[in-house]
PDB file of C-alpha atoms in Angstrom:
ATOM      1  CA  MET A 266       0.000   0.000   0.000  1.00  0.00           C
ATOM      2  CA  ARG A 267       2.826   2.314   0.860  1.00  0.00           C
ATOM      3  CA  MET A 268       4.446   1.517  -2.494  1.00  0.00           C
ATOM      4  CA  ILE A 269       1.248   2.477  -4.352  1.00  0.00           C
ATOM      5  CA  SER A 270       1.022   5.751  -2.413  1.00  0.00           C
ATOM      6  CA  SER A 271       4.643   6.512  -3.211  1.00  0.00           C
ATOM      7  CA  LEU A 272       4.079   5.814  -6.894  1.00  0.00           C
ATOM      8  CA  LEU A 273       1.014   8.056  -6.933  1.00  0.00           C
ATOM      9  CA  LEU A 274       2.971  10.856  -5.284  1.00  0.00           C
ATOM     10  CA  LEU A 275       5.796  10.369  -7.769  1.00  0.00           C
ATOM     11  CA  TRP A 276       3.458  10.479 -10.761  1.00  0.00           C
ATOM     12  CA  GLY A 277       1.747  13.552  -9.311  1.00  0.00           C
ATOM     13  CA  ALA A 278       5.079  15.303  -9.007  1.00  0.00           C
ATOM     14  CA  VAL A 279       5.973  14.361 -12.587  1.00  0.00           C
ATOM     15  CA  PHE A 280       2.677  15.706 -13.939  1.00  0.00           C
ATOM     16  CA  ALA A 281       3.023  18.890 -11.868  1.00  0.00           C
ATOM     17  CA  PHE A 282       6.548  19.433 -13.205  1.00  0.00           C
ATOM     18  CA  ALA A 283       5.405  18.805 -16.770  1.00  0.00           C
ATOM     19  CA  ALA A 284       2.557  21.273 -16.358  1.00  0.00           C
ATOM     20  CA  SER A 285       4.869  23.902 -14.902  1.00  0.00           C
ATOM     21  CA  THR A 286       7.359  23.553 -17.746  1.00  0.00           C
ATOM     22  CA  SER A 287       4.866  23.313 -20.642  1.00  0.00           C
ATOM     23  CA  PRO A 288       4.763  26.376 -22.935  1.00  0.00           C
ATOM     24  CA  ASP A 289       2.395  29.117 -21.811  1.00  0.00           C
ATOM     25  CA  PRO A 290      -0.030  29.708 -24.733  1.00  0.00           C
ATOM     26  CA  ALA A 291      -0.387  33.376 -23.792  1.00  0.00           C
ATOM     27  CA  GLU A 292       3.388  33.791 -23.832  1.00  0.00           C
ATOM     28  CA  ILE A 293       3.580  32.031 -27.199  1.00  0.00           C
ATOM     29  CA  LEU A 294       0.950  34.370 -28.669  1.00  0.00           C
ATOM     30  CA  TYR A 295       2.709  37.404 -27.235  1.00  0.00           C
ATOM     31  CA  GLU A 296       6.130  36.452 -28.610  1.00  0.00           C
ATOM     32  CA  ARG A 297       4.579  35.671 -31.981  1.00  0.00           C
ATOM     33  CA  GLY A 298       2.888  39.073 -32.043  1.00  0.00           C
ATOM     34  CA  VAL A 299       6.093  40.894 -31.092  1.00  0.00           C
ATOM     35  CA  LYS A 300       8.044  39.130 -33.832  1.00  0.00           C
ATOM     36  CA  MET A 301       5.462  40.030 -36.470  1.00  0.00           C
ATOM     37  CA  ALA A 302       5.345  43.644 -35.253  1.00  0.00           C
ATOM     38  CA  GLU A 303       9.130  43.923 -35.563  1.00  0.00           C
ATOM     39  CA  GLN A 304       8.831  42.578 -39.117  1.00  0.00           C
ATOM     40  CA  GLY A 305       6.275  45.259 -39.978  1.00  0.00           C
ATOM     41  CA  ARG A 306       3.393  42.765 -40.217  1.00  0.00           C
ATOM     42  CA  PHE A 307       1.170  44.925 -38.038  1.00  0.00           C
ATOM     43  CA  HIS A 308      -2.218  43.494 -38.992  1.00  0.00           C
ATOM     44  CA  ALA A 309      -1.081  39.943 -38.211  1.00  0.00           C
ATOM     45  CA  ALA A 310       0.586  41.153 -35.004  1.00  0.00           C
ATOM     46  CA  ARG A 311      -2.604  42.828 -33.809  1.00  0.00           C
ATOM     47  CA  LEU A 312      -4.555  39.669 -34.585  1.00  0.00           C
ATOM     48  CA  ALA A 313      -2.214  37.645 -32.346  1.00  0.00           C
ATOM     49  CA  PHE A 314      -2.364  40.251 -29.574  1.00  0.00           C
ATOM     50  CA  SER A 315      -6.168  40.534 -29.790  1.00  0.00           C
ATOM     51  CA  THR A 316      -6.486  36.752 -29.553  1.00  0.00           C
ATOM     52  CA  LEU A 317      -4.311  36.831 -26.451  1.00  0.00           C
ATOM     53  CA  VAL A 318      -6.322  39.620 -24.809  1.00  0.00           C
ATOM     54  CA  ASN A 319      -9.678  37.976 -25.561  1.00  0.00           C
ATOM     55  CA  THR A 320      -8.647  34.405 -24.718  1.00  0.00           C
ATOM     56  CA  TYR A 321      -6.367  35.022 -21.736  1.00  0.00           C
ATOM     57  CA  PRO A 322      -7.558  38.366 -20.299  1.00  0.00           C
ATOM     58  CA  LYS A 323      -6.042  37.658 -16.863  1.00  0.00           C
ATOM     59  CA  SER A 324      -2.619  36.608 -18.112  1.00  0.00           C
ATOM     60  CA  PRO A 325       0.384  38.860 -17.368  1.00  0.00           C
ATOM     61  CA  GLN A 326       0.870  39.308 -21.127  1.00  0.00           C
ATOM     62  CA  ALA A 327      -2.641  40.682 -21.759  1.00  0.00           C
ATOM     63  CA  SER A 328      -1.820  44.254 -20.744  1.00  0.00           C
ATOM     64  CA  GLU A 329       1.465  44.120 -22.678  1.00  0.00           C
ATOM     65  CA  ALA A 330      -0.409  42.909 -25.747  1.00  0.00           C
ATOM     66  CA  GLN A 331      -2.883  45.811 -25.590  1.00  0.00           C
ATOM     67  CA  TYR A 332       0.042  48.179 -25.031  1.00  0.00           C
ATOM     68  CA  THR A 333       1.734  46.935 -28.205  1.00  0.00           C
ATOM     69  CA  ILE A 334      -1.506  47.049 -30.208  1.00  0.00           C
ATOM     70  CA  ASN A 335      -1.745  50.777 -29.455  1.00  0.00           C
ATOM     71  CA  ALA A 336       1.905  51.274 -30.411  1.00  0.00           C
ATOM     72  CA  THR A 337       1.461  49.532 -33.782  1.00  0.00           C
ATOM     73  CA  LEU A 338      -1.554  51.710 -34.606  1.00  0.00           C
ATOM     74  CA  LEU A 339       0.458  54.836 -33.854  1.00  0.00           C
ATOM     75  CA  PHE A 340       3.425  53.567 -35.874  1.00  0.00           C
ATOM     76  CA  GLU A 341       1.208  52.833 -38.883  1.00  0.00           C
ATOM     77  CA  ASP A 342      -0.329  56.297 -38.638  1.00  0.00           C
ATOM     78  CA  GLY A 343       3.130  57.872 -38.683  1.00  0.00           C
ATOM     79  CA  GLN A 344       4.191  55.681 -41.589  1.00  0.00           C
ATOM     80  CA  ALA A 345       1.129  56.649 -43.641  1.00  0.00           C
ATOM     81  CA  ARG A 346       1.784  60.339 -43.007  1.00  0.00           C
ATOM     82  CA  LEU A 347       5.444  59.913 -43.955  1.00  0.00           C
ATOM     83  CA  ILE A 348       4.513  58.312 -47.282  1.00  0.00           C
ATOM     84  CA  ALA A 349       1.959  61.071 -47.932  1.00  0.00           C
ATOM     85  CA  GLY A 350       4.651  63.731 -47.464  1.00  0.00           C
ATOM     86  CA  LYS A 351       3.154  65.046 -44.208  1.00  0.00           C
ATOM     87  CA  TYR A 352       6.537  65.053 -42.534  1.00  0.00           C
ATOM     88  CA  GLY A 353       5.677  67.288 -39.575  1.00  0.00           C
ATOM     89  CA  THR A 354       2.736  65.210 -38.370  1.00  0.00           C
ATOM     90  CA  ALA A 355       4.620  61.982 -39.153  1.00  0.00           C
ATOM     91  CA  ARG A 356       7.477  63.124 -36.934  1.00  0.00           C
ATOM     92  CA  LEU A 357       4.988  63.945 -34.170  1.00  0.00           C
ATOM     93  CA  ALA A 358       3.364  60.485 -34.409  1.00  0.00           C
ATOM     94  CA  PHE A 359       6.701  58.679 -34.063  1.00  0.00           C
ATOM     95  CA  GLN A 360       7.763  60.986 -31.249  1.00  0.00           C
ATOM     96  CA  THR A 361       4.494  60.275 -29.400  1.00  0.00           C
ATOM     97  CA  LEU A 362       5.085  56.536 -29.736  1.00  0.00           C
ATOM     98  CA  ILE A 363       8.558  56.862 -28.227  1.00  0.00           C
ATOM     99  CA  VAL A 364       7.308  58.960 -25.294  1.00  0.00           C
ATOM    100  CA  VAL A 365       4.025  57.165 -24.531  1.00  0.00           C
ATOM    101  CA  TYR A 366       5.154  53.597 -25.281  1.00  0.00           C
ATOM    102  CA  PRO A 367       8.864  53.569 -24.342  1.00  0.00           C
ATOM    103  CA  GLU A 368       8.863  49.787 -23.734  1.00  0.00           C
ATOM    104  CA  SER A 369       7.416  48.989 -27.152  1.00  0.00           C
ATOM    105  CA  PRO A 370       9.505  46.795 -29.479  1.00  0.00           C
ATOM    106  CA  LEU A 371       8.844  49.454 -32.142  1.00  0.00           C
ATOM    107  CA  VAL A 372      10.729  52.247 -30.374  1.00  0.00           C
ATOM    108  CA  LYS A 373      13.957  51.799 -32.357  1.00  0.00           C
ATOM    109  CA  GLN A 374      12.110  51.767 -35.681  1.00  0.00           C
ATOM    110  CA  ALA A 375      10.059  54.783 -34.602  1.00  0.00           C
ATOM    111  CA  ALA A 376      13.248  56.697 -33.750  1.00  0.00           C
ATOM    112  CA  ASP A 377      14.685  55.910 -37.200  1.00  0.00           C
ATOM    113  CA  ARG A 378      11.475  57.032 -38.917  1.00  0.00           C
ATOM    114  CA  MET A 379      11.338  60.188 -36.810  1.00  0.00           C
ATOM    115  CA  ARG A 380      14.854  61.167 -37.914  1.00  0.00           C
ATOM    116  CA  MET A 381      13.889  60.470 -41.525  1.00  0.00           C
ATOM    117  CA  ALA A 382      10.808  62.688 -41.190  1.00  0.00           C
ATOM    118  CA  GLU A 383      12.948  65.464 -39.698  1.00  0.00           C
ATOM    119  CA  ARG A 384      15.419  65.318 -42.611  1.00  0.00           C
ATOM    120  CA  LEU A 385      12.641  65.335 -45.202  1.00  0.00           C
ATOM    121  CA  GLU A 386      10.833  68.171 -43.436  1.00  0.00           C
ATOM    122  CA  GLN A 387      14.021  70.221 -43.393  1.00  0.00           C
ATOM    123  CA  ALA A 388      14.701  69.537 -47.070  1.00  0.00           C
ATOM    124  CA  GLN A 389      11.135  70.517 -47.900  1.00  0.00           C
ATOM    125  CA  SER A 390      11.504  73.866 -46.134  1.00  0.00           C
ATOM    126  CA  ILE A 391      14.736  74.777 -47.932  1.00  0.00           C
ATOM    127  CA  GLY A 392      13.080  75.169 -51.316  1.00  0.00           C
ATOM    128  CA  PRO A 393      14.251  74.321 -54.831  1.00  0.00           C
ATOM    129  CA  THR A 394      17.840  74.349 -56.063  1.00  0.00           C
ATOM    130  CA  VAL A 395      19.192  75.885 -59.261  1.00  0.00           C
ATOM    131  CA  ARG A 396      19.750  73.131 -61.821  1.00  0.00           C
ATOM    132  CA  SER A 397      21.070  75.363 -64.614  1.00  0.00           C
ATOM    133  CA  LEU A 398      22.007  79.035 -64.986  1.00  0.00           C
ATOM    134  CA  ARG A 399      22.237  80.643 -68.446  1.00  0.00           C
ATOM    135  CA  PHE A 400      23.122  84.112 -69.751  1.00  0.00           C
ATOM    136  CA  GLU A 401      21.910  84.632 -73.334  1.00  0.00           C
ATOM    137  CA  ASN A 402      22.632  87.398 -75.911  1.00  0.00           C
ATOM    138  CA  THR A 403      24.899  89.267 -73.501  1.00  0.00           C
ATOM    139  CA  ASP A 404      27.441  90.601 -76.061  1.00  0.00           C
ATOM    140  CA  PRO A 405      29.587  92.608 -75.590  1.00  0.00           C
ATOM    141  CA  VAL A 406      29.613  91.372 -71.982  1.00  0.00           C
ATOM    142  CA  LYS A 407      31.221  87.968 -71.476  1.00  0.00           C
ATOM    143  CA  VAL A 408      29.705  85.400 -69.132  1.00  0.00           C
ATOM    144  CA  ASP A 409      32.953  85.275 -67.130  1.00  0.00           C
ATOM    145  CA  ASP A 410      32.658  89.027 -66.541  1.00  0.00           C
ATOM    146  CA  ILE A 411      29.099  88.572 -65.297  1.00  0.00           C
ATOM    147  CA  ARG A 412      30.106  85.820 -62.885  1.00  0.00           C
ATOM    148  CA  GLN A 413      33.037  87.877 -61.611  1.00  0.00           C
ATOM    149  CA  ARG A 414      30.783  90.881 -60.925  1.00  0.00           C
ATOM    150  CA  LEU A 415      28.257  88.656 -59.145  1.00  0.00           C
ATOM    151  CA  GLN A 416      31.049  87.301 -56.963  1.00  0.00           C
ATOM    152  CA  GLU A 417      32.298  90.810 -56.182  1.00  0.00           C
ATOM    153  CA  ARG A 418      28.786  91.817 -55.101  1.00  0.00           C
ATOM    154  CA  GLU A 419      28.457  88.609 -53.027  1.00  0.00           C
ATOM    155  CA  ILE A 420      25.401  87.536 -54.984  1.00  0.00           C
ATOM    156  CA  GLU A 421      25.080  83.813 -54.340  1.00  0.00           C
ATOM    157  CA  LEU A 422      23.445  82.578 -57.502  1.00  0.00           C
ATOM    158  CA  ASP A 423      24.882  79.435 -59.040  1.00  0.00           C
ATOM    159  CA  VAL A 424      24.138  75.862 -60.036  1.00  0.00           C
ATOM    160  CA  GLU A 425      23.339  73.469 -57.152  1.00  0.00           C
ATOM    161  CA  LYS A 426      22.655  76.364 -54.790  1.00  0.00           C
ATOM    162  CA  ALA A 427      19.300  77.219 -53.258  1.00  0.00           C
ATOM    163  CA  TYR A 428      17.052  79.311 -55.476  1.00  0.00           C
ATOM    164  CA  ASP A 429      16.539  82.811 -54.095  1.00  0.00           C
ATOM    165  CA  ALA A 430      14.296  85.239 -55.963  1.00  0.00           C
ATOM    166  CA  LYS A 431      16.067  88.224 -54.379  1.00  0.00           C
ATOM    167  CA  MET A 432      19.432  87.007 -55.658  1.00  0.00           C
ATOM    168  CA  VAL A 433      17.973  86.561 -59.144  1.00  0.00           C
ATOM    169  CA  GLU A 434      16.736  90.155 -59.156  1.00  0.00           C
ATOM    170  CA  GLU A 435      20.126  91.398 -57.938  1.00  0.00           C
ATOM    171  CA  ALA A 436      21.832  89.448 -60.726  1.00  0.00           C
ATOM    172  CA  ARG A 437      19.482  91.005 -63.295  1.00  0.00           C
ATOM    173  CA  ARG A 438      20.450  94.471 -62.083  1.00  0.00           C
ATOM    174  CA  VAL A 439      24.153  93.609 -62.252  1.00  0.00           C
ATOM    175  CA  LEU A 440      23.837  92.401 -65.855  1.00  0.00           C
ATOM    176  CA  THR A 441      21.900  95.541 -66.812  1.00  0.00           C
ATOM    177  CA  GLU A 442      24.619  97.634 -65.200  1.00  0.00           C
ATOM    178  CA  LEU A 443      27.409  95.811 -67.061  1.00  0.00           C
ATOM    179  CA  LEU A 444      25.660  96.191 -70.413  1.00  0.00           C
ATOM    180  CA  ALA A 445      25.290  99.940 -69.856  1.00  0.00           C
ATOM    181  CA  GLU A 446      28.978 100.189 -68.939  1.00  0.00           C
ATOM    182  CA  ARG A 447      29.883  98.477 -72.249  1.00  0.00           C
ATOM    183  CA  GLY A 448      27.873 100.960 -74.292  1.00  0.00           C
ATOM    184  CA  VAL A 449      24.573  99.147 -74.754  1.00  0.00           C
ATOM    185  CA  ALA A 450      21.822 101.778 -74.866  1.00  0.00           C
ATOM    186  CA  ASN A 451      18.784 101.164 -72.672  1.00  0.00           C
ATOM    187  CA  PRO A 452      19.566  97.515 -72.015  1.00  0.00           C
ATOM    188  CA  ARG A 453      16.604  95.326 -71.075  1.00  0.00           C
ATOM    189  CA  VAL A 454      17.195  92.055 -69.276  1.00  0.00           C
ATOM    190  CA  GLU A 455      14.435  89.509 -68.815  1.00  0.00           C
ATOM    191  CA  VAL A 456      14.533  86.507 -66.527  1.00  0.00           C
ATOM    192  CA  SER A 457      12.797  83.206 -67.198  1.00  0.00           C
ATOM    193  CA  ILE A 458      12.346  80.568 -64.507  1.00  0.00           C
ATOM    194  CA  ARG A 459      11.400  77.010 -65.451  1.00  0.00           C
ATOM    195  CA  GLU A 460      10.395  74.616 -62.697  1.00  0.00           C
ATOM    196  CA  ILE A 461      11.869  71.106 -62.906  1.00  0.00           C
ATOM    197  CA  PRO A 462      10.120  68.554 -60.656  1.00  0.00           C
ATOM    198  CA  PRO A 463      10.549  67.597 -57.971  1.00  0.00           C
ATOM    199  CA  ARG A 464      12.559  70.506 -56.523  1.00  0.00           C
ATOM    200  CA  SER A 465      14.768  72.222 -59.124  1.00  0.00           C
ATOM    201  CA  VAL A 466      14.599  75.265 -61.402  1.00  0.00           C
ATOM    202  CA  ASP A 467      16.340  76.435 -64.566  1.00  0.00           C
ATOM    203  CA  VAL A 468      17.223  80.149 -64.537  1.00  0.00           C
ATOM    204  CA  ALA A 469      17.920  82.075 -67.750  1.00  0.00           C
ATOM    205  CA  PHE A 470      18.839  85.754 -68.249  1.00  0.00           C
ATOM    206  CA  GLN A 471      18.031  87.062 -71.733  1.00  0.00           C
ATOM    207  CA  VAL A 472      19.056  90.426 -73.141  1.00  0.00           C
ATOM    208  CA  LYS A 473      16.365  91.885 -75.385  1.00  0.00           C
TER     209      LYS A 473
END
């Protein structure tokens, strides 16, 4: 009888150990959701997290799952705004994720996207650059003379530099001045600006 009791106790201990070491289904769902979120598979990740929350609402992972669901929604919102060119609001969305959900597995990706949004926002605010700069029908004034006078007057107008309408007007005045100095009566200089998508312009000065 004692042997049977001992065997029953032994088997009970074995089953208890097996139960304690068997995979926790809530933990499995959570880890699966985190992995998919890190891979950018947000819809599938939210499905795993929602299943966890609904099936195991009292598990320790339930609150973490809801936490990460909210973070993925915010990340996707920022990503959509980034793609749409709304860099300011995209940056704000990623920044909010980092501040409100600092333990989220998406924090590193959000920080990278936030820096990208900042760079794009800054580039957007700078304005177009000059792709080409031409001086046409300027005889007897040589182009080198024009460029030298522009440099002397510290007029920063050149290829690959930011387009500045004030600098263009100053350059027009300089060319008019040079033509008058070389004996051209009543010189008239016109400026044509041609926009080149996405963010460049061609600038041409024409003497009429």
